């Protein structure tokens, strides 16, 4: 698919396939239909497909219901988005008092609790593509250079022929993904204490368990789907990265609060859009202003904790969390627009 293809491209190339086979499978499809200018009825239809037509298969819904139930603990509750995410059959299962299928760790002393979902977009592809520096010295630079040569050859060539901004400038401009260390500081500054249940979406954090240990040292109740689900429960999804991502998506969308570390990542955009669309303004999403955070973190060699808290909270308050869709931007990242609030 061409990037940002026009509607007539679909009429000419896709419609014949659909008429012949009755179904079309788009591979690697995302943001391929041009946003503007587009007829109002197409934007409306597109938005309806992005939200109303999104329906997970029963196997994913059933396992996701287990995941959400274990995140909330015993005496679980039904949240506003459960029906949309899990369907009527499995949404009710989060209230099941029979916890015989839950791991012992989840049964002992567990009580009903709200949880925060965090999408920590700090995998090696994001780190390498950002061209930022994360304190790993020459070893890190060589590792990321090798990754770029293999996975981003065009970018690797450009770095040799074109002058890019320095790593410090990129960080000052808010163009670097938040590290786990920075994510911890942000959450602590916003008032999430050590007792907070934190679900981390994604996998293969760059730096591995060493870097994830920074999170768990401050948030001992931090879990992932791999920790909450047994090997046998995860086995059907092992070879399907998109289905594993669907489990993360549901756990994040159903959370009482959702925090992202990179507002531009696809999963974060979809989750925040889904929560805006169905949440009725009651599903808080923390969307950090990375430029303002870098200003707080980089320009203060020493800073009192109470001053840091005030600055982080002020930056969060002044960030637009729900805004109208800007021209030329995604309707599922910004569903707050006349062509996309069609469910009302």
CSV table of C-alpha atoms in Angstrom, one decimal:
chain,number,residue,atom,x,y,z
A,1,UNK,CA,0.0,0.0,0.0
A,2,UNK,CA,1.1,3.5,-0.8
A,3,UNK,CA,1.6,5.8,2.2
A,4,UNK,CA,-1.5,8.0,2.6
A,5,UNK,CA,-3.2,6.7,-0.5
A,6,UNK,CA,-6.2,8.6,-1.9
A,7,UNK,CA,-9.7,7.1,-2.0
A,8,UNK,CA,-9.5,6.5,-5.8
A,9,UNK,CA,-6.5,4.2,-5.3
A,10,UNK,CA,-8.7,1.9,-3.3
A,11,UNK,CA,-11.4,2.1,-5.9
A,12,UNK,CA,-9.0,1.2,-8.7
A,13,UNK,CA,-6.8,-1.4,-7.0
A,14,UNK,CA,-8.5,-2.8,-3.9
A,15,UNK,CA,-12.2,-2.9,-4.8
A,16,UNK,CA,-11.6,-5.5,-7.6
A,17,UNK,CA,-9.8,-7.8,-5.1
A,18,UNK,CA,-12.6,-7.4,-2.6
A,19,UNK,CA,-15.3,-8.1,-5.2
A,20,UNK,CA,-13.5,-11.2,-6.4
A,21,UNK,CA,-12.5,-12.8,-3.1
A,22,UNK,CA,-15.0,-11.2,-0.7
A,23,UNK,CA,-12.2,-10.2,1.7
A,24,UNK,CA,-9.0,-8.2,1.7
A,25,UNK,CA,-6.1,-8.7,4.1
A,26,UNK,CA,-3.9,-5.6,4.4
A,27,UNK,CA,-0.3,-6.4,5.4
A,28,UNK,CA,1.6,-3.8,7.4
A,29,UNK,CA,-1.3,-1.5,7.1
A,30,UNK,CA,-1.3,1.7,9.2
A,31,UNK,CA,-2.1,5.3,8.4
A,32,UNK,CA,-2.3,4.4,4.7
A,33,UNK,CA,-5.5,6.3,3.8
A,34,UNK,CA,-4.9,10.0,3.4
A,35,UNK,CA,-6.4,12.1,6.3
A,36,UNK,CA,-7.2,15.3,4.5
A,37,UNK,CA,-8.8,16.3,2.3
A,38,UNK,CA,-11.2,13.5,2.3
A,39,UNK,CA,-15.0,13.3,1.9
A,40,UNK,CA,-16.8,13.6,5.3
A,41,UNK,CA,-18.7,10.3,4.9
A,42,UNK,CA,-15.4,8.4,4.3
A,43,UNK,CA,-13.8,9.9,7.4
A,44,UNK,CA,-16.9,8.9,9.3
A,45,UNK,CA,-16.9,5.4,7.9
A,46,UNK,CA,-13.2,5.1,8.6
A,47,UNK,CA,-13.7,6.1,12.2
A,48,UNK,CA,-16.5,3.7,12.7
A,49,UNK,CA,-14.3,0.9,11.4
A,50,UNK,CA,-11.4,1.9,13.7
A,51,UNK,CA,-13.6,1.7,16.8
A,52,UNK,CA,-17.0,0.0,16.4
A,53,UNK,CA,-15.7,-2.7,14.0
A,54,UNK,CA,-12.7,-3.6,16.2
A,55,UNK,CA,-13.7,-6.9,17.7
A,56,UNK,CA,-11.1,-9.3,19.1
A,57,UNK,CA,-11.5,-13.1,18.5
A,58,UNK,CA,-12.8,-15.1,21.5
A,59,UNK,CA,-9.4,-16.6,22.3
A,60,UNK,CA,-7.9,-13.2,22.8
A,61,UNK,CA,-10.9,-11.9,24.7
A,62,UNK,CA,-10.9,-14.9,27.1
A,63,UNK,CA,-7.1,-14.6,27.9
A,64,UNK,CA,-7.3,-10.8,28.2
A,65,UNK,CA,-10.2,-11.2,30.7
A,66,UNK,CA,-7.9,-13.4,32.8
A,67,UNK,CA,-5.2,-10.8,32.5
A,68,UNK,CA,-7.4,-7.9,33.6
A,69,UNK,CA,-9.0,-9.9,36.4
A,70,UNK,CA,-5.5,-10.7,37.9
A,71,UNK,CA,-4.5,-7.1,37.5
A,72,UNK,CA,-7.5,-5.9,39.5
A,73,UNK,CA,-7.2,-8.6,42.2
A,74,UNK,CA,-10.0,-10.4,44.1
A,75,UNK,CA,-13.4,-8.7,44.3
A,76,UNK,CA,-12.8,-7.4,40.8
A,77,UNK,CA,-15.0,-4.8,39.2
A,78,UNK,CA,-16.3,-4.0,35.7
A,79,UNK,CA,-14.8,-0.9,34.2
A,80,UNK,CA,-16.4,1.3,31.5
A,81,UNK,CA,-14.5,-0.1,28.5
A,82,UNK,CA,-14.8,-3.8,29.5
A,83,UNK,CA,-17.9,-4.5,27.4
A,84,UNK,CA,-16.3,-3.0,24.3
A,85,UNK,CA,-13.0,-4.8,24.8
A,86,UNK,CA,-14.0,-8.2,26.0
A,87,UNK,CA,-17.6,-8.6,24.8
A,88,UNK,CA,-20.6,-9.5,26.9
A,89,UNK,CA,-19.5,-13.1,27.5
A,90,UNK,CA,-16.0,-12.4,28.8
A,91,UNK,CA,-16.5,-9.0,30.4
A,92,UNK,CA,-18.6,-10.6,33.1
A,93,UNK,CA,-15.8,-13.2,33.8
A,94,UNK,CA,-13.7,-10.5,35.4
A,95,UNK,CA,-16.1,-10.7,38.3
A,96,UNK,CA,-15.8,-14.4,38.7
A,97,UNK,CA,-15.1,-15.2,42.3
A,98,UNK,CA,-13.7,-18.6,41.5
A,99,UNK,CA,-10.0,-17.9,41.3
A,100,UNK,CA,-8.9,-21.5,41.0
A,101,UNK,CA,-7.3,-20.7,37.6
A,102,UNK,CA,-5.3,-17.8,39.1
A,103,UNK,CA,-1.6,-18.3,40.0
A,104,UNK,CA,-1.1,-18.6,43.8
A,105,UNK,CA,0.8,-15.3,43.8
A,106,UNK,CA,-2.4,-13.6,42.7
A,107,UNK,CA,-4.6,-15.3,45.3
A,108,UNK,CA,-2.6,-14.7,48.5
A,109,UNK,CA,-3.7,-11.4,50.2
A,110,UNK,CA,-4.9,-9.9,46.9
A,111,UNK,CA,-7.7,-7.3,47.1
A,112,UNK,CA,-9.6,-5.3,44.5
A,113,UNK,CA,-7.4,-2.5,43.3
A,114,UNK,CA,-7.1,0.0,40.6
A,115,UNK,CA,-4.0,-0.2,38.3
A,116,UNK,CA,-1.9,2.0,36.1
A,117,UNK,CA,-0.9,0.8,32.6
A,118,UNK,CA,2.4,2.0,31.2
A,119,UNK,CA,3.5,1.7,27.6
A,120,UNK,CA,7.2,1.8,27.9
A,121,UNK,CA,8.2,2.3,24.2
A,122,UNK,CA,11.9,1.6,24.7
A,123,UNK,CA,12.6,-1.3,22.5
A,124,UNK,CA,15.8,-1.3,20.4
A,125,UNK,CA,14.1,-0.3,17.2
A,126,UNK,CA,12.8,3.0,18.8
A,127,UNK,CA,16.2,3.6,20.5
A,128,UNK,CA,18.2,3.1,17.3
A,129,UNK,CA,15.9,5.1,15.1
A,130,UNK,CA,15.9,8.1,17.5
A,131,UNK,CA,19.7,8.7,17.1
A,132,UNK,CA,19.7,9.6,20.8
A,133,UNK,CA,22.3,8.6,23.4
A,134,UNK,CA,21.3,6.7,26.5
A,135,UNK,CA,24.5,6.6,28.6
A,136,UNK,CA,25.9,3.2,27.4
A,137,UNK,CA,29.2,4.6,26.0
A,138,UNK,CA,31.0,3.1,23.0
A,139,UNK,CA,29.3,-0.3,23.4
A,140,UNK,CA,25.9,1.2,23.1
A,141,UNK,CA,26.9,3.3,20.0
A,142,UNK,CA,28.4,0.3,18.2
A,143,UNK,CA,25.4,-1.8,19.0
A,144,UNK,CA,22.9,0.8,17.7
A,145,UNK,CA,25.0,1.5,14.6
A,146,UNK,CA,24.9,-2.2,13.7
A,147,UNK,CA,21.2,-2.4,14.3
A,148,UNK,CA,20.6,0.7,12.0
A,149,UNK,CA,22.8,-0.8,9.3
A,150,UNK,CA,20.7,-4.0,9.3
A,151,UNK,CA,17.2,-2.6,9.9
A,152,UNK,CA,17.3,1.0,8.9
A,153,UNK,CA,19.8,1.1,6.0
A,154,UNK,CA,18.6,4.4,4.5
A,155,UNK,CA,18.9,6.1,7.9
A,156,UNK,CA,22.3,4.5,8.4
A,157,UNK,CA,23.5,5.9,5.1
A,158,UNK,CA,22.1,9.3,5.8
A,159,UNK,CA,24.0,9.5,9.1
A,160,UNK,CA,27.2,9.2,7.1
A,161,UNK,CA,26.3,11.8,4.5
A,162,UNK,CA,24.2,14.4,6.3
A,163,UNK,CA,24.8,16.3,9.5
A,164,UNK,CA,22.1,15.5,12.1
A,165,UNK,CA,21.4,17.4,15.4
A,166,UNK,CA,23.6,16.2,18.3
A,167,UNK,CA,22.1,13.8,20.8
A,168,UNK,CA,21.9,16.7,23.4
A,169,UNK,CA,19.9,18.8,20.9
A,170,UNK,CA,17.6,15.9,20.1
A,171,UNK,CA,16.9,15.4,23.8
A,172,UNK,CA,16.4,19.1,24.5
A,173,UNK,CA,13.8,19.2,21.6
A,174,UNK,CA,11.9,16.3,23.2
A,175,UNK,CA,12.8,13.9,20.3
A,176,UNK,CA,14.2,11.1,22.4
A,177,UNK,CA,12.1,8.3,23.9
A,178,UNK,CA,11.8,8.4,27.7
A,179,UNK,CA,14.1,5.9,29.4
A,180,UNK,CA,12.8,3.6,32.2
A,181,UNK,CA,14.6,5.9,34.6
A,182,UNK,CA,12.9,9.0,33.3
A,183,UNK,CA,9.5,7.2,33.3
A,184,UNK,CA,10.0,6.3,37.0
A,185,UNK,CA,10.8,9.9,37.9
A,186,UNK,CA,7.7,11.2,35.9
A,187,UNK,CA,5.3,8.7,37.6
A,188,UNK,CA,6.8,9.4,41.1
A,189,UNK,CA,6.6,13.1,40.4
A,190,UNK,CA,2.9,12.8,39.5
A,191,UNK,CA,2.2,11.1,42.9
A,192,UNK,CA,2.1,7.4,42.1
A,193,UNK,CA,3.5,5.8,45.2
A,194,UNK,CA,5.2,2.4,45.9
A,195,UNK,CA,1.9,0.6,46.4
A,196,UNK,CA,0.6,1.4,42.9
A,197,UNK,CA,-0.1,-1.6,40.7
A,198,UNK,CA,1.7,-1.0,37.4
A,199,UNK,CA,1.2,-3.0,34.3
A,200,UNK,CA,4.0,-2.6,31.7
A,201,UNK,CA,3.0,-3.2,28.1
A,202,UNK,CA,5.5,-4.3,25.5
A,203,UNK,CA,8.5,-6.6,25.6
A,204,UNK,CA,12.3,-6.7,25.1
A,205,UNK,CA,13.1,-3.4,26.8
A,206,UNK,CA,16.5,-2.1,25.6
A,207,UNK,CA,18.9,-2.9,28.4
A,208,UNK,CA,16.9,-5.9,29.5
A,209,UNK,CA,16.3,-6.8,33.2
A,210,UNK,CA,19.0,-4.3,34.3
A,211,UNK,CA,17.0,-1.4,33.0
A,212,UNK,CA,13.6,-2.8,34.1
A,213,UNK,CA,15.1,-3.2,37.6
A,214,UNK,CA,14.9,0.6,37.9
A,215,UNK,CA,11.2,0.4,37.6
A,216,UNK,CA,10.7,-2.5,40.0
A,217,UNK,CA,12.9,-1.0,42.7
A,218,UNK,CA,10.4,1.9,43.0
A,219,UNK,CA,7.3,0.0,42.0
A,220,UNK,CA,7.5,-3.5,43.5
A,221,UNK,CA,3.9,-4.3,42.3
A,222,UNK,CA,5.0,-3.9,38.7
A,223,UNK,CA,3.9,-6.8,36.4
A,224,UNK,CA,3.9,-7.8,32.7
A,225,UNK,CA,1.6,-10.2,30.9
A,226,UNK,CA,4.4,-12.7,31.0
A,227,UNK,CA,4.3,-12.6,34.8
A,228,UNK,CA,0.5,-12.7,35.2
A,229,UNK,CA,-0.2,-15.4,32.7
A,230,UNK,CA,1.1,-19.0,32.9
A,231,UNK,CA,3.2,-20.5,30.1
A,232,UNK,CA,0.3,-22.6,29.0
A,233,UNK,CA,-2.0,-19.6,28.8
A,234,UNK,CA,0.5,-17.6,26.7
A,235,UNK,CA,1.5,-20.5,24.5
A,236,UNK,CA,-1.3,-20.1,21.8
A,237,UNK,CA,0.0,-16.5,21.2
A,238,UNK,CA,3.7,-17.2,21.3
A,239,UNK,CA,4.4,-17.0,17.5
A,240,UNK,CA,1.9,-14.1,16.9
A,241,UNK,CA,3.3,-10.7,17.8
A,242,UNK,CA,0.1,-8.9,16.8
A,243,UNK,CA,-1.9,-11.1,19.1
A,244,UNK,CA,0.5,-10.6,22.0
A,245,UNK,CA,0.1,-6.8,21.3
A,246,UNK,CA,-3.7,-7.2,21.4
A,247,UNK,CA,-3.4,-8.5,25.0
A,248,UNK,CA,-1.3,-5.5,25.9
A,249,UNK,CA,-3.8,-3.2,24.1
A,250,UNK,CA,-6.7,-4.6,26.1
A,251,UNK,CA,-4.9,-4.4,29.4
A,252,UNK,CA,-3.9,-0.8,28.7
A,253,UNK,CA,-7.3,0.3,27.4
A,254,UNK,CA,-9.1,-1.2,30.4
A,255,UNK,CA,-6.7,0.4,33.0
A,256,UNK,CA,-7.9,3.0,35.5
A,257,UNK,CA,-5.1,5.3,34.2
A,258,UNK,CA,-2.8,4.9,31.2
A,259,UNK,CA,0.6,6.5,30.8
A,260,UNK,CA,2.7,6.5,27.7
A,261,UNK,CA,6.4,7.4,27.3
A,262,UNK,CA,6.1,8.3,23.6
A,263,UNK,CA,2.9,10.0,22.3
A,264,UNK,CA,3.7,9.1,18.7
A,265,UNK,CA,4.0,5.3,19.0
A,266,UNK,CA,1.2,3.3,17.4
A,267,UNK,CA,0.0,1.3,20.4
A,268,UNK,CA,-0.1,4.4,22.6
A,269,UNK,CA,-2.0,6.3,20.0
A,270,UNK,CA,-4.6,3.6,19.5
A,271,UNK,CA,-5.1,3.1,23.3
A,272,UNK,CA,-5.4,6.8,24.0
A,273,UNK,CA,-7.8,7.2,21.1
A,274,UNK,CA,-9.9,4.3,22.2
A,275,UNK,CA,-10.1,5.6,25.7
A,276,UNK,CA,-11.2,9.0,24.5
A,277,UNK,CA,-13.8,7.6,22.1
A,278,UNK,CA,-15.5,5.3,24.6
A,279,UNK,CA,-14.4,6.7,27.9
A,280,UNK,CA,-16.7,9.8,28.1
A,281,UNK,CA,-13.8,11.9,29.5
A,282,UNK,CA,-13.5,9.6,32.5
A,283,UNK,CA,-10.5,7.5,31.4
A,284,UNK,CA,-7.3,9.5,32.3
A,285,UNK,CA,-4.4,9.3,30.0
A,286,UNK,CA,-0.9,10.7,30.8
A,287,UNK,CA,0.7,12.0,27.7
A,288,UNK,CA,4.1,13.5,28.6
A,289,UNK,CA,5.5,16.6,27.0
A,290,UNK,CA,9.0,15.3,26.4
A,291,UNK,CA,10.5,18.7,25.6
A,292,UNK,CA,9.3,20.1,29.0
A,293,UNK,CA,10.4,17.0,30.8
A,294,UNK,CA,13.9,17.2,29.3
A,295,UNK,CA,14.1,20.8,30.3
A,296,UNK,CA,13.3,19.8,33.9
A,297,UNK,CA,15.7,16.8,33.9
A,298,UNK,CA,18.6,18.3,32.0
A,299,UNK,CA,18.9,21.9,33.4
A,300,UNK,CA,18.9,21.0,37.0
A,301,UNK,CA,22.1,19.3,38.3
A,302,UNK,CA,20.5,19.5,41.7
A,303,UNK,CA,16.8,20.1,42.5
A,304,UNK,CA,14.7,19.7,45.6
A,305,UNK,CA,12.1,16.9,45.3
A,306,UNK,CA,9.2,19.1,46.1
A,307,UNK,CA,10.3,21.6,43.4
A,308,UNK,CA,10.6,18.7,40.9
A,309,UNK,CA,7.1,17.4,41.8
A,310,UNK,CA,5.6,20.9,41.2
A,311,UNK,CA,7.3,21.3,37.9
A,312,UNK,CA,6.3,17.8,36.6
A,313,UNK,CA,2.7,18.2,37.7
A,314,UNK,CA,2.5,21.7,36.2
A,315,UNK,CA,3.9,20.4,32.9
A,316,UNK,CA,1.3,17.6,32.9
A,317,UNK,CA,-1.6,19.9,33.7
A,318,UNK,CA,-0.6,22.2,30.9
A,319,UNK,CA,-0.4,19.4,28.3
A,320,UNK,CA,-3.5,19.1,26.2
A,321,UNK,CA,-4.8,15.6,27.0
A,322,UNK,CA,-8.0,15.8,24.9
A,323,UNK,CA,-8.0,18.1,21.9
A,324,UNK,CA,-9.8,18.4,18.6
A,325,UNK,CA,-8.2,16.6,15.7
A,326,UNK,CA,-5.7,18.9,14.0
A,327,UNK,CA,-5.8,19.1,10.2
A,328,UNK,CA,-3.9,16.2,8.6
A,329,UNK,CA,-3.7,14.1,11.7
A,330,UNK,CA,-5.0,10.6,12.5
A,331,UNK,CA,-8.7,10.2,13.3
A,332,UNK,CA,-7.9,7.3,15.7
A,333,UNK,CA,-5.2,9.3,17.6
A,334,UNK,CA,-7.5,12.3,17.8
A,335,UNK,CA,-11.1,11.0,17.6
A,336,UNK,CA,-12.5,14.2,19.2
A,337,UNK,CA,-13.9,15.6,16.0
A,338,UNK,CA,-17.3,15.9,14.3
A,339,UNK,CA,-16.5,13.1,11.8
A,340,UNK,CA,-15.3,10.7,14.4
A,341,UNK,CA,-17.7,11.0,17.4
A,342,UNK,CA,-20.3,9.1,15.4
A,343,UNK,CA,-21.2,6.7,18.4
A,344,UNK,CA,-22.9,9.6,20.1
